[in-house]
Amino acid sequence: MATEIDRLEEAYREKPKKPTTWSGLPLKEFYGPQDAEGIDYQGEVGDPGEYPLTRGVHKDMYRGRYWTRREVCGFGLPEESNRRLRFHMAEGASGLSVIFDLPVQMGLDADHPKAKGEVGVQGAPISTLRDMDALLGDIPLDKITMSFDESVSLCCAVTLAQYIAVAQKQGVEPARLRGTIQNDSLHIRYCGFSISTPIDLSVKMSVDIIEYCTRYMPSWNTININLYDLRETGINAPQEVAFGLSLATAYVEETLKRGLSVDQFAPRMAFYCSSHVDFFEEIAKLRAARKLWARIMKERFGAEDPRSWRFRFGVHTAGCSLVPQQPLNNAIRVAYQALAAVLGGAQSLHCCSYDEPICLPTENSNRLALRTQQMLAFETGVANVADPLGGSYYVESLTRQVEEEAERIMEEIDGMGGAIAASNNGWFDREIDKAALKYQQEVESGEKAVVGVNTFVQPPETETPGGVLRIAPDTEEEMVRRLRELKQTRDQAGLRKSIEELRRHAEIGEKENLIPFVIDAVKADATIAEVIGTIRQANGLSYDPLGMVQSPFFKD
């Protein structure tokens, strides 16, 4: 009787002898010196820390400093997310990372009709400054690096303002804050938030954040272009690089129009990448992205500061590769993906928890994800040498393949007028839809093996190892109660004055930076919906992106 492994081996033997990477790049049986012919080491590869930075952004890489080890957090009441953040710190996380619930990312308050059933379910519910204060209680903001994993730029403006206000309450001025705001509103419209991200206004607010942080927050990463979320839609590795770098190029062009020089703001740009399941392709992808970005910044934008050439990136292991079947297998997938990220030279790493296809991570699964990083850093020896796979005939050849395919796609985008034009004409939507369909068909046909899903299947489990995290059923009710109490007890005159000032400046035009006025508004206890709605109205849009709630201050 044939076993599962017999079946798989037979299927492999019957395949055409033209294996490919996960993304479809053709592969040879083996690689030798001839595959590295024509590669100019100094011009195309270089030493770590030297242009074109293919081998890493620092000469000593992890000998000088380990990557930042994070776990994303956000659920329930703000106080619950706070407890989990402090748990991460106690378990050895070297940076904190917060994600916000779906109403926040849509720019809705917790009491919005469409927020029902979503408050605190998939992120922290932070409608007000008081919520942010509760989220950050007992966390010394001058001693940690914080990452806010949201991309809708209007929401990012409010979140950043709330963070600054809480820091100032602690006696920490903005210049001393270290961390990252994602602030990539172009990409997020393809990841579920197109209604809340009108392109022109979103890009304008992204540039406001870049400009403000460049001037007043020198240790803050002003934008984190999110290649990861794009990859989660089903696109392949070269598309991930090409789409992400094209979006980054658009932000550079728009920020230059604001009057900043490229070397003023480019050193604080960052990227957020995926590490998927094809081990060597992912390493090659990260090396190719570094090389391409260095060339874009130096040759296209004329950046002279070597810091501007650096493709500094964090990695999130591939959530879309995880499956609910046999969930402990996910811990193995994550470990391989984390190893690829480190061998690829990541500056920051988030490891998924094995239970993520089933629920938000439990403390136990979060701890295992952190331990995965800690074993990588302190046991395996992979951090001892910069770019240890550099010079491999296979890796150098594959890096070039990814680079060339990504360049081809970027040239196509440039031919349409750039990423903003490609967004407006629907090109990104069509490419993502095609890629997602292709991937799904490959899994359903068995062309791509997914252990536990289409091969090595076992009867469905009846429980999840380690249990599941459940959100308290009264979370939403409590958040709505707090919000309504705030709206009744805050200083109405001071609030109206700050909102009127915000609207007046929002009506001036695209070069008027609104961040100082957003900070004043949140300090006056304006909610996220009130701030965003006021900016939307000043730009000729409805107060509420869903058209259901009227402004308490101005008529639409």
Tab-separated table of N, CA and C in Angstrom, residues 33-160:
chain	number	residue	atom	x	y	z
A	33	PRO	N	30.757	28.015	-10.809
A	33	PRO	CA	31.408	29.299	-11.101
A	33	PRO	C	30.822	30.014	-12.305
A	34	GLN	N	30.366	29.250	-13.293
A	34	GLN	CA	29.829	29.880	-14.499
A	34	GLN	C	28.579	30.707	-14.202
A	35	ASP	N	27.879	30.380	-13.117
A	35	ASP	CA	26.660	31.105	-12.787
A	35	ASP	C	26.955	32.444	-12.115
A	36	ALA	N	28.194	32.645	-11.712
A	36	ALA	CA	28.601	33.927	-11.139
A	36	ALA	C	29.427	34.749	-12.125
A	37	GLU	N	29.590	34.221	-13.340
A	37	GLU	CA	30.352	34.967	-14.341
A	37	GLU	C	29.641	36.270	-14.681
A	38	GLY	N	30.432	37.299	-14.865
A	38	GLY	CA	29.850	38.585	-15.235
A	38	GLY	C	29.359	39.399	-14.064
A	39	ILE	N	29.363	38.822	-12.855
A	39	ILE	CA	28.968	39.585	-11.667
A	39	ILE	C	30.189	40.343	-11.163
A	40	ASP	N	30.119	41.650	-11.233
A	40	ASP	CA	31.196	42.518	-10.761
A	40	ASP	C	31.058	42.649	-9.248
A	41	TYR	N	31.984	42.070	-8.509
A	41	TYR	CA	31.826	42.025	-7.053
A	41	TYR	C	31.709	43.418	-6.463
A	42	GLN	N	32.632	44.306	-6.783
A	42	GLN	CA	32.609	45.640	-6.184
A	42	GLN	C	31.390	46.436	-6.632
A	43	GLY	N	31.027	46.322	-7.905
A	43	GLY	CA	29.939	47.139	-8.440
A	43	GLY	C	28.554	46.595	-8.150
A	44	GLU	N	28.401	45.257	-8.089
A	44	GLU	CA	27.085	44.650	-7.948
A	44	GLU	C	26.822	44.024	-6.591
A	45	VAL	N	27.860	43.661	-5.885
A	45	VAL	CA	27.692	42.972	-4.601
A	45	VAL	C	28.300	43.814	-3.486
A	46	GLY	N	29.610	43.938	-3.483
A	46	GLY	CA	30.285	44.774	-2.490
A	46	GLY	C	30.383	44.127	-1.124
A	47	ASP	N	31.243	44.659	-0.298
A	47	ASP	CA	31.369	44.188	1.081
A	47	ASP	C	30.169	44.656	1.896
A	48	PRO	N	29.847	43.961	2.981
A	48	PRO	CA	28.774	44.454	3.864
A	48	PRO	C	29.062	45.884	4.304
A	49	GLY	N	28.021	46.702	4.273
A	49	GLY	CA	28.159	48.099	4.669
A	49	GLY	C	28.657	49.013	3.578
A	50	GLU	N	28.997	48.450	2.407
A	50	GLU	CA	29.509	49.241	1.291
A	50	GLU	C	28.523	49.189	0.127
A	51	TYR	N	28.434	50.305	-0.607
A	51	TYR	CA	27.553	50.362	-1.777
A	51	TYR	C	27.885	49.225	-2.736
A	52	PRO	N	26.904	48.513	-3.303
A	52	PRO	CA	25.456	48.799	-3.265
A	52	PRO	C	24.695	48.115	-2.132
A	53	LEU	N	25.389	47.720	-1.074
A	53	LEU	CA	24.763	47.230	0.155
A	53	LEU	C	24.049	45.888	-0.003
A	54	THR	N	24.361	45.156	-1.058
A	54	THR	CA	23.728	43.860	-1.283
A	54	THR	C	23.923	42.934	-0.091
A	55	ARG	N	25.078	43.048	0.565
A	55	ARG	CA	25.427	42.097	1.622
A	55	ARG	C	25.067	42.598	3.027
A	56	GLY	N	24.419	43.740	3.114
A	56	GLY	CA	24.002	44.231	4.423
A	56	GLY	C	24.294	45.703	4.592
A	57	VAL	N	23.516	46.365	5.452
A	57	VAL	CA	23.655	47.816	5.608
A	57	VAL	C	24.750	48.204	6.590
A	58	HIS	N	25.286	47.225	7.335
A	58	HIS	CA	26.369	47.503	8.268
A	58	HIS	C	27.508	46.511	8.041
A	59	LYS	N	28.725	46.978	8.209
A	59	LYS	CA	29.885	46.116	7.997
A	59	LYS	C	29.903	44.953	8.974
A	60	ASP	N	29.599	45.222	10.247
A	60	ASP	CA	29.669	44.166	11.258
A	60	ASP	C	28.324	43.497	11.519
A	61	MET	N	27.263	44.001	10.894
A	61	MET	CA	25.914	43.467	11.044
A	61	MET	C	25.600	43.129	12.502
A	62	TYR	N	25.284	41.877	12.813
A	62	TYR	CA	24.784	41.556	14.148
A	62	TYR	C	25.878	41.484	15.202
A	63	ARG	N	27.147	41.535	14.806
A	63	ARG	CA	28.192	41.662	15.811
A	63	ARG	C	28.092	43.028	16.492
A	64	GLY	N	27.689	44.038	15.701
A	64	GLY	CA	27.542	45.377	16.273
A	64	GLY	C	26.258	45.525	17.055
A	65	ARG	N	25.180	44.938	16.542
A	65	ARG	CA	23.889	45.034	17.224
A	65	ARG	C	22.965	43.972	16.658
A	66	TYR	N	22.330	43.195	17.551
A	66	TYR	CA	21.354	42.218	17.097
A	66	TYR	C	20.136	42.936	16.500
A	67	TRP	N	19.398	42.187	15.717
A	67	TRP	CA	18.139	42.729	15.217
A	67	TRP	C	17.190	42.967	16.392
A	68	THR	N	16.247	43.916	16.228
A	68	THR	CA	15.236	44.178	17.249
A	68	THR	C	14.218	43.043	17.228
A	69	ARG	N	13.942	42.483	18.391
A	69	ARG	CA	13.047	41.326	18.488
A	69	ARG	C	11.704	41.798	19.038
A	70	ARG	N	10.663	41.670	18.213
A	70	ARG	CA	9.332	42.191	18.542
A	70	ARG	C	8.277	41.101	18.418
A	71	GLU	N	7.137	41.350	19.043
A	71	GLU	CA	5.907	40.605	18.802
A	71	GLU	C	4.767	41.620	18.726
A	72	VAL	N	3.944	41.537	17.693
A	72	VAL	CA	2.835	42.473	17.537
A	72	VAL	C	1.780	42.203	18.607
A	73	CYS	N	1.203	43.283	19.136
A	73	CYS	CA	0.237	43.158	20.229
A	73	CYS	C	-0.934	44.103	19.995
A	74	GLY	N	-2.114	43.689	20.426
A	74	GLY	CA	-3.285	44.558	20.395
A	74	GLY	C	-4.568	43.757	20.476
A	75	PHE	N	-5.326	43.913	21.572
A	75	PHE	CA	-6.605	43.219	21.701
A	75	PHE	C	-7.294	43.702	22.976
A	76	GLY	N	-8.594	43.473	23.045
A	76	GLY	CA	-9.344	43.750	24.266
A	76	GLY	C	-9.335	45.208	24.656
A	77	LEU	N	-9.359	45.484	25.953
A	77	LEU	CA	-9.260	46.840	26.464
A	77	LEU	C	-7.815	47.327	26.356
A	78	PRO	N	-7.584	48.644	26.317
A	78	PRO	CA	-6.203	49.139	26.279
A	78	PRO	C	-5.347	48.592	27.415
A	79	GLU	N	-5.942	48.424	28.588
A	79	GLU	CA	-5.194	47.895	29.729
A	79	GLU	C	-4.736	46.456	29.483
A	80	GLU	N	-5.539	45.680	28.751
A	80	GLU	CA	-5.138	44.299	28.442
A	80	GLU	C	-3.962	44.280	27.474
A	81	SER	N	-4.001	45.140	26.480
A	81	SER	CA	-2.863	45.236	25.566
A	81	SER	C	-1.627	45.718	26.303
A	82	ASN	N	-1.807	46.621	27.258
A	82	ASN	CA	-0.688	47.097	28.067
A	82	ASN	C	-0.037	45.949	28.839
A	83	ARG	N	-0.871	45.090	29.426
A	83	ARG	CA	-0.319	43.952	30.170
A	83	ARG	C	0.462	43.027	29.249
A	84	ARG	N	-0.017	42.825	28.029
A	84	ARG	CA	0.705	41.961	27.087
A	84	ARG	C	2.017	42.618	26.657
A	85	LEU	N	2.020	43.924	26.444
A	85	LEU	CA	3.265	44.616	26.093
A	85	LEU	C	4.305	44.449	27.195
A	86	ARG	N	3.873	44.604	28.434
A	86	ARG	CA	4.819	44.447	29.547
A	86	ARG	C	5.261	42.990	29.692
A	87	PHE	N	4.397	42.053	29.340
A	87	PHE	CA	4.775	40.637	29.286
A	87	PHE	C	5.876	40.426	28.247
A	88	HIS	N	5.722	41.030	27.071
A	88	HIS	CA	6.754	40.919	26.037
A	88	HIS	C	8.091	41.444	26.549
A	89	MET	N	8.054	42.600	27.218
A	89	MET	CA	9.293	43.157	27.759
A	89	MET	C	9.928	42.198	28.761
A	90	ALA	N	9.109	41.611	29.628
A	90	ALA	CA	9.626	40.698	30.645
A	90	ALA	C	10.206	39.432	30.034
A	91	GLU	N	9.676	39.029	28.869
A	91	GLU	CA	10.135	37.804	28.218
A	91	GLU	C	11.306	38.046	27.271
A	92	GLY	N	11.787	39.295	27.189
A	92	GLY	CA	13.003	39.548	26.421
A	92	GLY	C	12.824	40.243	25.097
A	93	ALA	N	11.621	40.735	24.785
A	93	ALA	CA	11.462	41.522	23.563
A	93	ALA	C	12.322	42.779	23.669
A	94	SER	N	13.010	43.129	22.595
A	94	SER	CA	13.873	44.319	22.619
A	94	SER	C	13.203	45.523	21.968
A	95	GLY	N	11.971	45.354	21.515
A	95	GLY	CA	11.162	46.448	20.998
A	95	GLY	C	9.695	46.084	21.142
A	96	LEU	N	8.831	47.081	21.170
A	96	LEU	CA	7.394	46.853	21.300
A	96	LEU	C	6.698	47.178	19.988
A	97	SER	N	5.581	46.506	19.761
A	97	SER	CA	4.852	46.689	18.508
A	97	SER	C	3.362	46.588	18.792
A	98	VAL	N	2.603	47.597	18.334
A	98	VAL	CA	1.165	47.656	18.595
A	98	VAL	C	0.410	47.740	17.270
A	99	ILE	N	-0.666	46.983	17.197
A	99	ILE	CA	-1.589	47.090	16.068
A	99	ILE	C	-2.948	47.519	16.619
A	100	PHE	N	-3.706	48.256	15.834
A	100	PHE	CA	-4.975	48.818	16.292
A	100	PHE	C	-6.142	48.088	15.638
A	101	ASP	N	-7.289	48.152	16.295
A	101	ASP	CA	-8.428	47.386	15.790
A	101	ASP	C	-8.968	47.983	14.493
A	102	LEU	N	-9.875	47.251	13.868
A	102	LEU	CA	-10.368	47.659	12.551
A	102	LEU	C	-11.105	48.994	12.571
A	103	PRO	N	-11.941	49.304	13.581
A	103	PRO	CA	-12.555	50.636	13.596
A	103	PRO	C	-11.520	51.759	13.594
A	104	VAL	N	-10.463	51.638	14.396
A	104	VAL	CA	-9.424	52.676	14.418
A	104	VAL	C	-8.814	52.833	13.028
A	105	GLN	N	-8.497	51.719	12.382
A	105	GLN	CA	-7.836	51.804	11.079
A	105	GLN	C	-8.772	52.318	9.985
A	106	MET	N	-10.067	52.264	10.249
A	106	MET	CA	-11.029	52.880	9.333
A	106	MET	C	-11.299	54.334	9.699
A	107	GLY	N	-10.725	54.802	10.814
A	107	GLY	CA	-10.981	56.166	11.265
A	107	GLY	C	-12.313	56.312	11.963
A	108	LEU	N	-12.806	55.237	12.592
A	108	LEU	CA	-14.105	55.247	13.258
A	108	LEU	C	-13.909	55.177	14.763
A	109	ASP	N	-14.781	55.850	15.502
A	109	ASP	CA	-14.795	55.717	16.948
A	109	ASP	C	-15.474	54.407	17.348
A	110	ALA	N	-15.262	54.011	18.592
A	110	ALA	CA	-15.823	52.747	19.070
A	110	ALA	C	-17.349	52.739	19.081
A	111	ASP	N	-17.973	53.919	19.104
A	111	ASP	CA	-19.432	53.972	19.140
A	111	ASP	C	-20.061	54.119	17.755
A	112	HIS	N	-19.268	53.990	16.698
A	112	HIS	CA	-19.812	54.060	15.337
A	112	HIS	C	-20.679	52.823	15.081
A	113	PRO	N	-21.810	52.967	14.370
A	113	PRO	CA	-22.682	51.807	14.131
A	113	PRO	C	-21.967	50.616	13.500
A	114	LYS	N	-21.035	50.879	12.593
A	114	LYS	CA	-20.335	49.794	11.908
A	114	LYS	C	-19.160	49.239	12.714
A	115	ALA	N	-18.865	49.843	13.850
A	115	ALA	CA	-17.804	49.303	14.715
A	115	ALA	C	-18.303	48.130	15.544
A	116	LYS	N	-19.585	47.942	15.580
A	116	LYS	CA	-20.170	46.896	16.427
A	116	LYS	C	-19.602	45.530	16.050
A	117	GLY	N	-19.144	44.818	17.062
A	117	GLY	CA	-18.586	43.487	16.852
A	117	GLY	C	-17.116	43.470	16.517
A	118	GLU	N	-16.494	44.653	16.359
A	118	GLU	CA	-15.085	44.709	15.964
A	118	GLU	C	-14.198	45.429	16.984
A	119	VAL	N	-14.772	46.017	18.007
A	119	VAL	CA	-13.995	46.819	18.948
A	119	VAL	C	-13.087	45.920	19.782
A	120	GLY	N	-11.783	46.119	19.663
A	120	GLY	CA	-10.818	45.351	20.430
A	120	GLY	C	-10.645	43.919	19.992
A	121	VAL	N	-11.249	43.539	18.881
A	121	VAL	CA	-11.196	42.138	18.447
A	121	VAL	C	-9.892	41.824	17.726
A	122	GLN	N	-9.451	42.706	16.879
A	122	GLN	CA	-8.259	42.441	16.061
A	122	GLN	C	-7.286	43.608	16.188
A	123	GLY	N	-7.012	44.004	17.408
A	123	GLY	CA	-6.134	45.128	17.659
A	123	GLY	C	-6.626	45.925	18.853
A	124	ALA	N	-5.822	46.880	19.262
A	124	ALA	CA	-6.170	47.701	20.425
A	124	ALA	C	-7.159	48.792	20.025
A	125	PRO	N	-8.210	49.033	20.824
A	125	PRO	CA	-9.210	50.055	20.509
A	125	PRO	C	-8.800	51.414	21.085
A	126	ILE	N	-8.149	52.228	20.291
A	126	ILE	CA	-7.606	53.501	20.779
A	126	ILE	C	-8.315	54.660	20.069
A	127	SER	N	-9.448	55.073	20.623
A	127	SER	CA	-10.192	56.187	20.038
A	127	SER	C	-9.710	57.538	20.552
A	128	THR	N	-9.149	57.574	21.770
A	128	THR	CA	-8.878	58.844	22.434
A	128	THR	C	-7.484	58.852	23.070
A	129	LEU	N	-7.081	60.037	23.502
A	129	LEU	CA	-5.815	60.171	24.208
A	129	LEU	C	-5.833	59.367	25.508
A	130	ARG	N	-6.976	59.318	26.171
A	130	ARG	CA	-7.061	58.541	27.405
A	130	ARG	C	-6.831	57.050	27.139
A	131	ASP	N	-7.322	56.574	26.005
A	131	ASP	CA	-7.075	55.175	25.636
A	131	ASP	C	-5.580	54.927	25.421
A	132	MET	N	-4.913	55.855	24.727
A	132	MET	CA	-3.481	55.713	24.487
A	132	MET	C	-2.711	55.752	25.804
A	133	ASP	N	-3.135	56.603	26.708
A	133	ASP	CA	-2.495	56.689	28.019
A	133	ASP	C	-2.604	55.348	28.747
A	134	ALA	N	-3.779	54.714	28.657
A	134	ALA	CA	-3.969	53.404	29.301
A	134	ALA	C	-3.123	52.331	28.619
A	135	LEU	N	-3.011	52.395	27.314
A	135	LEU	CA	-2.209	51.426	26.564
A	135	LEU	C	-0.743	51.462	26.989
A	136	LEU	N	-0.241	52.662	27.307
A	136	LEU	CA	1.186	52.846	27.561
A	136	LEU	C	1.529	52.968	29.043
A	137	GLY	N	0.579	52.688	29.917
A	137	GLY	CA	0.825	52.824	31.343
A	137	GLY	C	2.023	52.024	31.825
A	138	ASP	N	2.892	52.648	32.616
A	138	ASP	CA	4.077	52.016	33.211
A	138	ASP	C	5.108	51.556	32.184
A	139	ILE	N	5.047	52.105	30.976
A	139	ILE	CA	6.058	51.801	29.957
A	139	ILE	C	6.900	53.059	29.755
A	140	PRO	N	8.192	53.020	30.041
A	140	PRO	CA	9.042	54.217	29.905
A	140	PRO	C	9.363	54.499	28.435
A	141	LEU	N	8.725	55.493	27.874
A	141	LEU	CA	8.817	55.726	26.438
A	141	LEU	C	10.180	56.246	26.007
A	142	ASP	N	10.982	56.728	26.932
A	142	ASP	CA	12.325	57.171	26.572
A	142	ASP	C	13.336	56.022	26.578
A	143	LYS	N	12.892	54.835	26.977
A	143	LYS	CA	13.808	53.705	27.079
A	143	LYS	C	13.460	52.554	26.147
A	144	ILE	N	12.377	52.678	25.385
A	144	ILE	CA	11.988	51.591	24.483
A	144	ILE	C	11.871	52.139	23.056
A	145	THR	N	11.851	51.218	22.106
A	145	THR	CA	11.544	51.580	20.726
A	145	THR	C	10.170	51.008	20.403
A	146	MET	N	9.288	51.853	19.884
A	146	MET	CA	7.893	51.490	19.660
A	146	MET	C	7.598	51.447	18.166
A	147	SER	N	6.854	50.436	17.760
A	147	SER	CA	6.398	50.366	16.372
A	147	SER	C	4.880	50.347	16.358
A	148	PHE	N	4.283	51.252	15.564
A	148	PHE	CA	2.839	51.268	15.380
A	148	PHE	C	2.530	50.685	14.006
A	149	ASP	N	1.882	49.510	14.006
A	149	ASP	CA	1.659	48.771	12.766
A	149	ASP	C	0.303	49.115	12.161
A	150	GLU	N	0.177	50.351	11.725
A	150	GLU	CA	-1.008	50.779	10.974
A	150	GLU	C	-0.521	51.649	9.833
A	151	SER	N	-1.310	51.697	8.763
A	151	SER	CA	-0.828	52.366	7.561
A	151	SER	C	-1.711	53.488	7.056
A	152	VAL	N	-2.980	53.524	7.437
A	152	VAL	CA	-3.854	54.588	6.953
A	152	VAL	C	-3.323	55.902	7.518
A	153	SER	N	-2.815	56.772	6.648
A	153	SER	CA	-2.029	57.911	7.119
A	153	SER	C	-2.836	58.873	7.988
A	154	LEU	N	-4.134	59.019	7.739
A	154	LEU	CA	-4.934	59.884	8.587
A	154	LEU	C	-4.976	59.324	10.003
A	155	CYS	N	-5.113	57.991	10.133
A	155	CYS	CA	-5.081	57.363	11.450
A	155	CYS	C	-3.688	57.465	12.050
A	156	CYS	N	-2.664	57.297	11.227
A	156	CYS	CA	-1.286	57.396	11.732
A	156	CYS	C	-1.029	58.774	12.330
A	157	ALA	N	-1.579	59.817	11.709
A	157	ALA	CA	-1.380	61.172	12.219
A	157	ALA	C	-1.943	61.299	13.624
A	158	VAL	N	-3.121	60.710	13.862
A	158	VAL	CA	-3.742	60.789	15.177
A	158	VAL	C	-2.974	59.935	16.183
A	159	THR	N	-2.604	58.729	15.768
A	159	THR	CA	-1.851	57.835	16.652
A	159	THR	C	-0.526	58.463	17.068
A	160	LEU	N	0.182	59.032	16.099
A	160	LEU	CA	1.457	59.685	16.394
A	160	LEU	C	1.245	60.848	17.365
